[in-house]
Short mmCIF file of C-alpha atoms and ligand atoms in Angstrom, two decimals:
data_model
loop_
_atom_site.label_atom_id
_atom_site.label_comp_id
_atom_site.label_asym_id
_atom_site.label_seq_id
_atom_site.Cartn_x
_atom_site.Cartn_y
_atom_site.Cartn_z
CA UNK K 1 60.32 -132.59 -141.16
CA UNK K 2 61.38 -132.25 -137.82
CA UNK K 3 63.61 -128.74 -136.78
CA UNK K 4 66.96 -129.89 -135.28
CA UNK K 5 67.89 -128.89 -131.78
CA UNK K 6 71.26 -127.52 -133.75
CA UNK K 7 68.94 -124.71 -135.49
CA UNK K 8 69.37 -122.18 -132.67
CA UNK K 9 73.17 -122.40 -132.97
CA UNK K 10 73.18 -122.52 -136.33
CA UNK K 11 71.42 -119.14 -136.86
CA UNK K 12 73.08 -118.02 -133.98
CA UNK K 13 74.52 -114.55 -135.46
CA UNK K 14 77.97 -112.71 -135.16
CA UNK K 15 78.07 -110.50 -133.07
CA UNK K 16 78.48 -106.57 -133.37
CA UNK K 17 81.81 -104.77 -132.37
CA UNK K 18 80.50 -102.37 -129.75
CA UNK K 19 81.10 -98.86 -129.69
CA UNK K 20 83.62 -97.97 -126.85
CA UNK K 21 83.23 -96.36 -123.94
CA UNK K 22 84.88 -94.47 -121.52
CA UNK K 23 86.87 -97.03 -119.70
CA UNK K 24 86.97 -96.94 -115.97
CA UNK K 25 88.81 -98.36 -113.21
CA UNK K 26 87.34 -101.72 -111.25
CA UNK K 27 85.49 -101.44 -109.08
CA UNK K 28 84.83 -97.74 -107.90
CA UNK K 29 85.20 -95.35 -111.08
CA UNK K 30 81.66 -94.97 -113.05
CA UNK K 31 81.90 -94.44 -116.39
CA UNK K 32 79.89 -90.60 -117.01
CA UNK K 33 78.00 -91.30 -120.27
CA UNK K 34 74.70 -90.48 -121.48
CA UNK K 35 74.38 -93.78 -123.45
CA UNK K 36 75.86 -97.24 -123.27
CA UNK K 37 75.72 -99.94 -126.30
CA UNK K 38 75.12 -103.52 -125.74
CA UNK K 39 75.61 -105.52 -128.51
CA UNK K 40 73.54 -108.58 -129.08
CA UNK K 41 73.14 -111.34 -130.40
CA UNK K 42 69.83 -112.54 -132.41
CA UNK K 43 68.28 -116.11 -132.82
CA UNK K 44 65.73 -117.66 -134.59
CA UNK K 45 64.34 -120.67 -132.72
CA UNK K 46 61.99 -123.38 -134.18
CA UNK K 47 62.60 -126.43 -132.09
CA UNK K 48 59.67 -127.78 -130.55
CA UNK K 49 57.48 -125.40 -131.46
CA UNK K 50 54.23 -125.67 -133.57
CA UNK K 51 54.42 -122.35 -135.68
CA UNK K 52 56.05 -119.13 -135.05
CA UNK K 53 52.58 -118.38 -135.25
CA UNK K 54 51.43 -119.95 -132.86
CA UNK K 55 54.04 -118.48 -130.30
CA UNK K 56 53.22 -115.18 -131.27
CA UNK K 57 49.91 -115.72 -130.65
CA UNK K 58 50.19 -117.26 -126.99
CA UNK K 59 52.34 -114.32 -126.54
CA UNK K 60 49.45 -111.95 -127.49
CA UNK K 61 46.93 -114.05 -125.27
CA UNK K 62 49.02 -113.44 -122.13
CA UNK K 63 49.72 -109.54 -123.14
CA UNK K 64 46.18 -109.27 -123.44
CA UNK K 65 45.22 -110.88 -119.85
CA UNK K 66 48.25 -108.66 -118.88
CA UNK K 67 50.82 -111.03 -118.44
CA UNK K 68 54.28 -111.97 -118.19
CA UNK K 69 54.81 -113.61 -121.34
CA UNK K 70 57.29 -117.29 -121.56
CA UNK K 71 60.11 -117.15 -121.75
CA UNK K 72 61.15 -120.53 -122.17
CA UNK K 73 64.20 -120.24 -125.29
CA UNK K 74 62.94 -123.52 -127.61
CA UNK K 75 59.47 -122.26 -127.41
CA UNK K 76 60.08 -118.39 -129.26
CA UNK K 77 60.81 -117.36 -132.44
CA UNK K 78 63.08 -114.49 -132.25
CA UNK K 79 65.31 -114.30 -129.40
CA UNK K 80 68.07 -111.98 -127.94
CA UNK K 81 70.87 -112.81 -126.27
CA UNK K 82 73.82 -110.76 -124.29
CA UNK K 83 77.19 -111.19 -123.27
CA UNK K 84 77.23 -110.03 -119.69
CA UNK K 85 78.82 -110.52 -116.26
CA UNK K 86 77.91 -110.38 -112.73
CA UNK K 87 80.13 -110.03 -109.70
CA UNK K 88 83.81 -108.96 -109.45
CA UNK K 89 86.03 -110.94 -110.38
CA UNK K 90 83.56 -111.44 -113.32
CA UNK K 91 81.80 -114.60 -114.36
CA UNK K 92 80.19 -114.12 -117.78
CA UNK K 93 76.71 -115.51 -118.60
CA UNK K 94 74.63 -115.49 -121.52
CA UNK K 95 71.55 -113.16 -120.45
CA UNK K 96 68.20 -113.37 -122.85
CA UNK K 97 67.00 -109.81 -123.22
CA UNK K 98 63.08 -109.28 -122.07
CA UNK K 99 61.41 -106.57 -122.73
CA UNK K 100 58.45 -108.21 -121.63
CA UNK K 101 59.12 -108.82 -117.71
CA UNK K 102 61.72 -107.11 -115.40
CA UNK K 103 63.26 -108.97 -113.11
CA UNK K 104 66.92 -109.75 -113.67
CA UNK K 105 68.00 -113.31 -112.36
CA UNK K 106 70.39 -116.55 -112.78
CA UNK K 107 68.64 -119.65 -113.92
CA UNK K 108 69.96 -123.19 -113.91
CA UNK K 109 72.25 -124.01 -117.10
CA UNK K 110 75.73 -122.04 -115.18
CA UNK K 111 75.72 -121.86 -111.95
CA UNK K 112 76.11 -118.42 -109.97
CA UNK K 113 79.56 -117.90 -108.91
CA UNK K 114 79.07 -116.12 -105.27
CA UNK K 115 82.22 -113.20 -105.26
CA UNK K 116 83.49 -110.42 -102.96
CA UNK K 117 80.28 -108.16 -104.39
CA UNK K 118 77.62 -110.63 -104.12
CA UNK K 119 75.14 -109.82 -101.17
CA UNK K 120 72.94 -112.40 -99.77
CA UNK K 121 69.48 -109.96 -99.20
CA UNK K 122 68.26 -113.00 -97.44
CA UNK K 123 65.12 -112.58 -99.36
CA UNK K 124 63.30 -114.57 -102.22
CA UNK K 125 61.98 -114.21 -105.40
CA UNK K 126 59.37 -115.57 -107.67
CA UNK K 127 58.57 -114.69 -110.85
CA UNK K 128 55.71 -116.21 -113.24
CA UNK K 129 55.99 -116.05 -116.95
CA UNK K 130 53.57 -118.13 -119.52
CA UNK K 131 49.85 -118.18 -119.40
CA UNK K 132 47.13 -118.46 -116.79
CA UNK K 133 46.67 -122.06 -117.70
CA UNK K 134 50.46 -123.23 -118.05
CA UNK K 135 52.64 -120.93 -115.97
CA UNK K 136 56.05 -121.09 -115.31
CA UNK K 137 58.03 -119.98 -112.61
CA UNK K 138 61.52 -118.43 -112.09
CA UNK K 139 62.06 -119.57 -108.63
CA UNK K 140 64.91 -118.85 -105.87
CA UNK K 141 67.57 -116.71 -103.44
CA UNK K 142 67.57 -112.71 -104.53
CA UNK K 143 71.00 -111.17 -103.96
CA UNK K 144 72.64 -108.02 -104.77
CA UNK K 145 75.60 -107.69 -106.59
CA UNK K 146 77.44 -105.76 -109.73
CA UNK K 147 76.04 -106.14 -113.57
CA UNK K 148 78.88 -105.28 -116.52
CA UNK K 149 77.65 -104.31 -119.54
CA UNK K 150 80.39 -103.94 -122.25
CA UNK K 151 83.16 -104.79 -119.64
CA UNK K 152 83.43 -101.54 -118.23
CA UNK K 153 79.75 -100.47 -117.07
CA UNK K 154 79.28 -101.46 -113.58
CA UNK K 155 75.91 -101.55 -112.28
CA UNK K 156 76.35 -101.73 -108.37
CA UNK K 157 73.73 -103.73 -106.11
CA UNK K 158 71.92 -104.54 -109.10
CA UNK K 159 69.04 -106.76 -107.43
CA UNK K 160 69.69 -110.39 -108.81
CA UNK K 161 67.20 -113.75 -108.38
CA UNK K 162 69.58 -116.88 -108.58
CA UNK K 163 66.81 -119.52 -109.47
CA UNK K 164 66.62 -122.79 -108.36
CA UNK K 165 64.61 -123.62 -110.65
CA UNK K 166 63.47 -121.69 -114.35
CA UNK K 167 61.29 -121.73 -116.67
CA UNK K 168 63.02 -123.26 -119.37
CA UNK K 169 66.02 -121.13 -120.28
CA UNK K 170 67.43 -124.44 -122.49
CA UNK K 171 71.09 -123.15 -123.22
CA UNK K 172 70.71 -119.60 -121.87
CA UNK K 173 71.87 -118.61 -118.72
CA UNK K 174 69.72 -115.68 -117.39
CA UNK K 175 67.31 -113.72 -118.11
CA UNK K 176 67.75 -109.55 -117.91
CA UNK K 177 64.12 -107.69 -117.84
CA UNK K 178 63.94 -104.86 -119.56
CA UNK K 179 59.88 -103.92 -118.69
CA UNK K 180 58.62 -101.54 -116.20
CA UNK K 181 59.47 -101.56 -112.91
CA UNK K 182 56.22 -101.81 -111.82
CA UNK K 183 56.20 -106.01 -113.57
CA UNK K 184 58.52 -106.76 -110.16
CA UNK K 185 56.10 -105.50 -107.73
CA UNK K 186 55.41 -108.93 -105.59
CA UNK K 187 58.07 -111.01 -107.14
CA UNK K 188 60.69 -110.37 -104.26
CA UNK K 189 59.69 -111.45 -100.89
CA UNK K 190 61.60 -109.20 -98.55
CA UNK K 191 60.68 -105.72 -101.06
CA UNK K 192 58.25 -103.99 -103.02
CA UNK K 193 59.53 -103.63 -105.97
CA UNK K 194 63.04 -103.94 -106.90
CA UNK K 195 64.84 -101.41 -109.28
CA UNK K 196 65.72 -102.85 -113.07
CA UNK K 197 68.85 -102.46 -114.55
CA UNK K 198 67.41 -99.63 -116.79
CA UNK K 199 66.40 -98.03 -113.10
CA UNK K 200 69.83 -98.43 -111.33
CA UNK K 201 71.96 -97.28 -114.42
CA UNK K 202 69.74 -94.13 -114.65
CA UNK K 203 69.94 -93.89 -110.64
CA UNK K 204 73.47 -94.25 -110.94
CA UNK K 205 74.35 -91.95 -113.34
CA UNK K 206 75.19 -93.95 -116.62
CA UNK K 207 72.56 -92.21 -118.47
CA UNK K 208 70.24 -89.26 -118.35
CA UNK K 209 67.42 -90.76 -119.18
CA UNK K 210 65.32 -93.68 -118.77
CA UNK K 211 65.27 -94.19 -122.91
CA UNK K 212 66.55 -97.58 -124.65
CA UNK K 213 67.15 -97.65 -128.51
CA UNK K 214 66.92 -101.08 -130.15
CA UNK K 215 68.56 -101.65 -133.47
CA UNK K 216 68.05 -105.17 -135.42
CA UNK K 217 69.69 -105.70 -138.94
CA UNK K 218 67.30 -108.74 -140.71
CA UNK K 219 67.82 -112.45 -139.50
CA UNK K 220 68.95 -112.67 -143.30
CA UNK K 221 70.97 -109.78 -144.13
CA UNK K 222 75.23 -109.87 -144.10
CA UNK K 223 75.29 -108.36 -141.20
CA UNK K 224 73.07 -110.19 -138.71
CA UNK K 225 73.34 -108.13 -135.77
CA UNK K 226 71.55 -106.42 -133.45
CA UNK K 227 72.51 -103.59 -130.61
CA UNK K 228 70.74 -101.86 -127.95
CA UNK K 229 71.68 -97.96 -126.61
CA UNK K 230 71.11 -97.40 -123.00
CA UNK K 231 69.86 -94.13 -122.51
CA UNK K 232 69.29 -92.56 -126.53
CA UNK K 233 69.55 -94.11 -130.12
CA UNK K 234 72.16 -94.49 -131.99
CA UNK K 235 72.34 -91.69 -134.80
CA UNK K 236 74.48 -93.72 -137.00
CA UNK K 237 72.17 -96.48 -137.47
CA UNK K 238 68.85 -94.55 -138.45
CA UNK K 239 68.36 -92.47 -141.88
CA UNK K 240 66.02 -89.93 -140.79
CA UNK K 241 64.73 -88.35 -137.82
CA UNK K 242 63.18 -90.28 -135.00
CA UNK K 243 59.70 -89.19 -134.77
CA UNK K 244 58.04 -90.10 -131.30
CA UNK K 245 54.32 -91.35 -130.61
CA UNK K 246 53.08 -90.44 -126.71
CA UNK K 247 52.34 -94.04 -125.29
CA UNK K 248 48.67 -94.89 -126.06
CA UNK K 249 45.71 -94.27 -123.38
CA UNK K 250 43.98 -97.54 -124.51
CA UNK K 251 43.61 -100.69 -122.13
CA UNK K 252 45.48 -103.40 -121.98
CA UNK K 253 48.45 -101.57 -124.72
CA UNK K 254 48.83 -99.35 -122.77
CA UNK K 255 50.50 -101.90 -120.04
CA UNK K 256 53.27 -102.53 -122.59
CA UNK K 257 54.54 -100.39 -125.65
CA UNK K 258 51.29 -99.62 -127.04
CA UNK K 259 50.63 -96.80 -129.76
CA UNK K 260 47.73 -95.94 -131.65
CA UNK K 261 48.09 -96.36 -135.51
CA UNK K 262 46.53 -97.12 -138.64
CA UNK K 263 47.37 -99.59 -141.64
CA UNK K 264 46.41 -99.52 -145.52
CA UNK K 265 47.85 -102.39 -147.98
CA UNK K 266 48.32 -100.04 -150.76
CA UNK K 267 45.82 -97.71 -151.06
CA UNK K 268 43.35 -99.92 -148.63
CA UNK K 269 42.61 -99.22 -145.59
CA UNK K 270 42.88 -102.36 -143.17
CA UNK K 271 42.84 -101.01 -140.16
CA UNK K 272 41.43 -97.99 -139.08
CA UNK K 273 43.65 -95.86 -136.37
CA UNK K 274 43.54 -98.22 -133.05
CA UNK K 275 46.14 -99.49 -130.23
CA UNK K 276 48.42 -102.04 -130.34
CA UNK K 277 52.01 -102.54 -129.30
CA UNK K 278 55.83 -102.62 -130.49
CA UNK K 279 57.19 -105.49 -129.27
CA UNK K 280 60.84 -107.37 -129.24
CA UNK K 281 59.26 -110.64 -128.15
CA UNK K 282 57.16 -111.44 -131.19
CA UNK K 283 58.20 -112.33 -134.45
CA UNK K 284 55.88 -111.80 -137.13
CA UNK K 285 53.49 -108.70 -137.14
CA UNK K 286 49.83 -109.40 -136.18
CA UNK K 287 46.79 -107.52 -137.08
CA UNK K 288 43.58 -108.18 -135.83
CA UNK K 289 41.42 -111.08 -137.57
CA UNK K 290 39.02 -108.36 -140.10
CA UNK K 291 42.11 -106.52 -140.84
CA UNK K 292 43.59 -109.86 -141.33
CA UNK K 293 40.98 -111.00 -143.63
CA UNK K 294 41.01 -107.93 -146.01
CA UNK K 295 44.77 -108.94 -146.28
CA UNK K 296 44.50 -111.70 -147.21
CA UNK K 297 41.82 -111.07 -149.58
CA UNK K 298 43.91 -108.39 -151.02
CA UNK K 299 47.22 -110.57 -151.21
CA UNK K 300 45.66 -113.49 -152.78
CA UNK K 301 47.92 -115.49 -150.21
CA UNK K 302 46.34 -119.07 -149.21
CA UNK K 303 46.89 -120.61 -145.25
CA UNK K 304 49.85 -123.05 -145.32
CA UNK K 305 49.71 -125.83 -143.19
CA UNK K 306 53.25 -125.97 -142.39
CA UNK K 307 53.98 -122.94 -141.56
CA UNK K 308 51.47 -121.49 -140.02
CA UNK K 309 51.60 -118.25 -142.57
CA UNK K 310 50.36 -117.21 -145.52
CA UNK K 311 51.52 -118.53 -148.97
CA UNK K 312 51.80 -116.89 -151.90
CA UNK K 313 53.25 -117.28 -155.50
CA UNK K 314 56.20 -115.54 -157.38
CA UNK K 315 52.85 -114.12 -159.53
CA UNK K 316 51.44 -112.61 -156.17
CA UNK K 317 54.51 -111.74 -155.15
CA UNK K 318 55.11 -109.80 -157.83
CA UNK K 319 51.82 -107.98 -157.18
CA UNK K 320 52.40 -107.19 -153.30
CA UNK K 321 51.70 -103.40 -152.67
CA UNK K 322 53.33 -102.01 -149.69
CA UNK K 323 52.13 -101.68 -146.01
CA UNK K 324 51.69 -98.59 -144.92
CA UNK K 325 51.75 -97.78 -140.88
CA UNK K 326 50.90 -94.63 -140.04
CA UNK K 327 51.45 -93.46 -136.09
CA UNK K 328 51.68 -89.72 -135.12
CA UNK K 329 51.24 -88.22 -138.51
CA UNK K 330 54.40 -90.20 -139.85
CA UNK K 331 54.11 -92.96 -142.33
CA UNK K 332 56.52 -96.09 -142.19
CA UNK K 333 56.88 -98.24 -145.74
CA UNK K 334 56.78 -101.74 -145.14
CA UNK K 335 57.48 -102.86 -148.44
CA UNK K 336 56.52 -105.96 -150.25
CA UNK K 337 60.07 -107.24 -149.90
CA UNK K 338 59.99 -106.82 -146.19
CA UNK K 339 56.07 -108.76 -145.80
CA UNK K 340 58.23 -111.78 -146.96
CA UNK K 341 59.88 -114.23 -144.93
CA UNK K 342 63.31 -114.46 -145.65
CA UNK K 343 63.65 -117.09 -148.04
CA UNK K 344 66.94 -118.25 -147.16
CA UNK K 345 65.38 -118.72 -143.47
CA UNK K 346 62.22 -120.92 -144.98
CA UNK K 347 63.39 -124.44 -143.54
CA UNK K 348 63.96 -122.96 -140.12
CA UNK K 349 59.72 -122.46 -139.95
CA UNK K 350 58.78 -125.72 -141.55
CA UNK K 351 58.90 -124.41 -144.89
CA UNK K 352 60.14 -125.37 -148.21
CA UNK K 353 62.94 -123.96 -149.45
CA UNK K 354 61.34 -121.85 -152.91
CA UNK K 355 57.92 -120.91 -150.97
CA UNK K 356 56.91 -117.65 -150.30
CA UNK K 357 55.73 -116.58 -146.79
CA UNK K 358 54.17 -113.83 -146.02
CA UNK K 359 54.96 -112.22 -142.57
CA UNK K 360 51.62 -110.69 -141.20
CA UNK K 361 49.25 -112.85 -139.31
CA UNK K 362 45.61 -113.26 -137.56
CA UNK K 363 46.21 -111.88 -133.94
CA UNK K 364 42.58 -114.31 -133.07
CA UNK K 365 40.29 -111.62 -132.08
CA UNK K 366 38.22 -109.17 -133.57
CA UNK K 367 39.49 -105.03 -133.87
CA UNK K 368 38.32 -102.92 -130.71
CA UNK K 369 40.00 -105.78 -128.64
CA UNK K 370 42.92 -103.37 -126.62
CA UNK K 371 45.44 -104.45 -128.69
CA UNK K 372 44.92 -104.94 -132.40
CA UNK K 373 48.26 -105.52 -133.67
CA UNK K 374 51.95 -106.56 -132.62
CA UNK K 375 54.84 -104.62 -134.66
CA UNK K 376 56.80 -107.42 -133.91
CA UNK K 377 60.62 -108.09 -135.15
CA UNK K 378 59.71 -108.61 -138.78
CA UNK K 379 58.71 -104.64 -138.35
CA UNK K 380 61.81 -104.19 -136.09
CA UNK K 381 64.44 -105.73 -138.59
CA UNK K 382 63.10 -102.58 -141.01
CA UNK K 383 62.73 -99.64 -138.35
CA UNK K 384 64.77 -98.08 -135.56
CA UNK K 385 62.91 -98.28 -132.27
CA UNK K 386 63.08 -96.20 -128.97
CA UNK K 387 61.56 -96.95 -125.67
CA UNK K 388 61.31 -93.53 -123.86
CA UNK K 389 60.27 -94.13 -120.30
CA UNK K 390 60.58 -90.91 -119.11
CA UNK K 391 58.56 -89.40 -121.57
CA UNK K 392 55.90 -92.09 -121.86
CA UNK K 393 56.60 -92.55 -125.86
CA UNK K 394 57.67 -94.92 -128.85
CA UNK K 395 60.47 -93.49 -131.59
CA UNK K 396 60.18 -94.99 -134.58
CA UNK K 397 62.75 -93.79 -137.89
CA UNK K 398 63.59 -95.85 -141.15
CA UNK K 399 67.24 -97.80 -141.29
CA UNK K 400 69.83 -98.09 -144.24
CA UNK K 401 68.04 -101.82 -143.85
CA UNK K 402 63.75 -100.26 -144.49
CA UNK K 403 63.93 -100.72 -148.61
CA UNK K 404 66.81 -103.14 -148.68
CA UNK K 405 65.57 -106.93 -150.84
CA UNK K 406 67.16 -109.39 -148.03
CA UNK K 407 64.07 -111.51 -148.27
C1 LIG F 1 81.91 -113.24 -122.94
O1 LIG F 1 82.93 -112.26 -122.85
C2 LIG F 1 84.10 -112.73 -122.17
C3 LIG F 1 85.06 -111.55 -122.01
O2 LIG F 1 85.29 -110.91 -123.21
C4 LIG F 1 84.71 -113.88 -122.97
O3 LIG F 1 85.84 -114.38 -122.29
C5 LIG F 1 83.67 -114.98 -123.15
O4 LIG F 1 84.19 -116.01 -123.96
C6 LIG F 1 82.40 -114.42 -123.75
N1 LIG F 1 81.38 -115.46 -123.76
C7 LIG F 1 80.65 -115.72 -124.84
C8 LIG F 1 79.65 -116.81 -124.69
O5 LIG F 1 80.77 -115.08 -125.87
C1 LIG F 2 75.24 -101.71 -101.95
O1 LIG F 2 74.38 -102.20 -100.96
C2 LIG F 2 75.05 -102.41 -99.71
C3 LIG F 2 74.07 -103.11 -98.78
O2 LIG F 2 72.85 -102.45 -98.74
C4 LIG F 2 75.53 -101.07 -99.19
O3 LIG F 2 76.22 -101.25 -97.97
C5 LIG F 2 76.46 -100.43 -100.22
O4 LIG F 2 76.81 -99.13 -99.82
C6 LIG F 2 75.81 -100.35 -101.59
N1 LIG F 2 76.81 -99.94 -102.57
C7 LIG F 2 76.59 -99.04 -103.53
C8 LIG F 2 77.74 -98.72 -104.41
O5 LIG F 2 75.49 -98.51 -103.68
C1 LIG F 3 37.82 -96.70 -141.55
O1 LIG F 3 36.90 -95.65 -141.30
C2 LIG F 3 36.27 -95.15 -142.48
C3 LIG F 3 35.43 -93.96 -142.08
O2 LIG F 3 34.63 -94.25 -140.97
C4 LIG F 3 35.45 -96.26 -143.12
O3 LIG F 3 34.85 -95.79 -144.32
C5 LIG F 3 36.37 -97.43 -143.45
O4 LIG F 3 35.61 -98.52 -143.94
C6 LIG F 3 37.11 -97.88 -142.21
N1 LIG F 3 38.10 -98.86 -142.58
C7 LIG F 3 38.20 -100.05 -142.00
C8 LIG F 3 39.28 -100.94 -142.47
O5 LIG F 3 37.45 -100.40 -141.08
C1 LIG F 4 55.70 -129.41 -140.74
O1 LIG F 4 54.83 -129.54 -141.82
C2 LIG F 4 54.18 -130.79 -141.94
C3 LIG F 4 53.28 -130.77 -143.16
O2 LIG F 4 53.89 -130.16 -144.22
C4 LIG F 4 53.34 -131.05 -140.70
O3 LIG F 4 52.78 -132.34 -140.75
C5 LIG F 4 54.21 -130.94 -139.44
O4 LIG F 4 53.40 -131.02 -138.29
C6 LIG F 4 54.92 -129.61 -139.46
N1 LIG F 4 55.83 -129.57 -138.32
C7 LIG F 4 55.83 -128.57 -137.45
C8 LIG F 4 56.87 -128.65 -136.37
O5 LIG F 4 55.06 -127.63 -137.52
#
């Protein structure tokens, strides 16, 4: 069976009503708040692609040679996508979210409306994203000009790549990087580096501190949604505290959001405390291949062609135990309900409709590798995260959606 191209739209989910802000006048007055919501909205992709699992894992090969991961829309399995406009008067575009790169730029599906704020830097830009062996490039003019979030959040000189070519956006119409800062250094020809949005609206006074909370209800749950806070968390969307983890000192995690942390399937150990990373871009969550292997042995799930994943039966299912990640002396549930693909999503992977998929897969390489696992958005969808740049640390804390049976 062959994925339609429709998919993407299909699963294409509502999106959240935003919390308000201030509002302020255009174009001078700055809104003064310490944290800005941008809703989102969240995709599941399959078209053209092998396996999810097979995207996450050429996702994990470039992290691992320290890459800039693809970003090329038909060719991922979770995506996020954002309302947001550039210039004044405003054009909208649809902007795919990145926490994996950090330049912000146009591509090629809308074309960049040039307004009273745009300014022509006269410089270039280039950024690669993909692989060593297959890259892509983002390729074309760099300007300057104003970023809206929300309508009323007006990022001034925001530094802006209008592409002339891209890397395979498909229907999306730019791309807003969310990485460090340091990921632009050498993409611009007539800079350095160039400050991210997360730079300018901390330099600019829209929040206090460099810290972005992501929220993602499941793919299958009512309310399909998914929201990040510039500059905190939201309070009403987690259940508990938010505990933090300091970024980890291991090589190449520590490049990305990488934490040290342990996982037992019930009362087995599988992986003894190492670094890995939290990460938006990948879908599934990948352990390396020994901790794998005592998974699997433990699950009693069997490789499925189709999918990519793990199969097991309503009689295994039954049986799951619950994963237990433990990172800075806190313990996060995952339970047997969330190791499950959501049924209701099976045909969107290949799958058939009454199987049962289990969520965690091989990352390829043995533990002691760097980066031994990806708490990817099947984690995500069940905890709160926070990416605290100016304190160098991960916040994790459990949702009204970490015990909830949407699978
Ligand atoms: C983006 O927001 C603007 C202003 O609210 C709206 O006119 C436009 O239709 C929206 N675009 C999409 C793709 O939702
Ligand atoms: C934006 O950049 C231009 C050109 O460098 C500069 O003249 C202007 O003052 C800047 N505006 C703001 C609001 O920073
Ligand atoms: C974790 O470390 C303990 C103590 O060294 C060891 O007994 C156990 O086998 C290890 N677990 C794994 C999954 O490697
Ligand atoms: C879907 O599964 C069938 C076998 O069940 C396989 O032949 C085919 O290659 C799979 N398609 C994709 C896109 O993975």
């Amino acid at each position: 069976m062959v994925p339609s191209r429709s998919l993407s739209s299909l699963l294409a989910l509502p999106a959240l009503a935003f919390l308000s802000l201030s509002a302020s006048a255009l174009p001078h007055a700055r809104t003064a708040s310490s944290t800005a919501v941008l809703e989102l909205a969240v995709r599941m992709n399959s078209y053209g692609m092998k396996s999810i699992v097979a995207a996450d894992r050429a996702r994990i090969e470039t992290l691992q040679a320290r890459g800039s991961p693809s970003v090329d829309t038909t060719n991922t399995g979770v995506a996020y996508t954002a309302n947001i406009s550039v210039g004044y008067p405003e054009t909208y575009y649809t902007f795919l979210l990145d926490t994996g790169s950090s330049n912000t730029w146009i591509g090629t599906n809308k074309a960049y409306q040039k307004t009273s704020s745009s300014y022509d830097t006269g410089g270039t830009f280039k950024v690669g994203y993909g692989d060593e062996k297959n890259p892509k490039y983002a390729s074309g003019k760099e300007y300057l000009d104003y970023v809206t979030l929300n309508s009323d959040l007006i990022i001034y000189n925001q530094s802006i790549g209008v592409a002339s070519s891209d890397p395979g956006l498909g229907d999306v119409d730019g791309l807003l990087g969310l990485g460090p800062v340091d990921l632009t250094q050498g993409t611009v020809s007539n800079a350095n580096k160039v400050p991210t949005v997360m730079d300018n609206l901390y330099a600019q006074g829209y929040i206090d501190s460099e810290v972005l909370g992501v929220f993602f209800a499941p793919a299958s749950s009512d309310d399909s949604t998914g929201e990040l806070t510039f500059g905190g968390y939201d309070a009403s969307k987690i259940t508990g505290d938010i505990n933090y983890v300091s970024i980890t000192s291991t090589s190449p995690a520590n490049t990305y959001w990488g934490i040290d942390q342990s996982i037992s399937y019930g009362s087995t150990s599988i992986l003894n405390q190492t670094a890995g990373i939290v990460d938006t871009g990948s879908t599934l969550i990948l352990i390396a291949s020994d901790a794998f292997s005592t998974y699997q042995s433990a699950t009693g799930g069997t490789p499925d062609e189709s999918t990519g994943l793990l199969k097991i039966s309503s009689d295994q299912y039954d049986k799951l135990s619950s994963l237990y990640f433990t990172t800075g002396g806190v313990t996060y549930e995952l339970t047997p309900n969330a190791q499950i693909w959501p049924r209701s999503l099976n045909t969107a992977i290949n799958g058939t409709t009454d199987g049962i998929y289990l969520i965690v897969a091989d990352n390829g390489s043995p533990s002691g590798s760097g980066l031994d696992f990806i708490n990817g958005y099947c984690f995500l969808e069940r905890f709160y995260s926070v990416y605290d740049t100016t304190n160098s640390r991960v916040g994790l804390a459990t949702t009204d959606y970490t015990f909830a049976t949407t699978n």
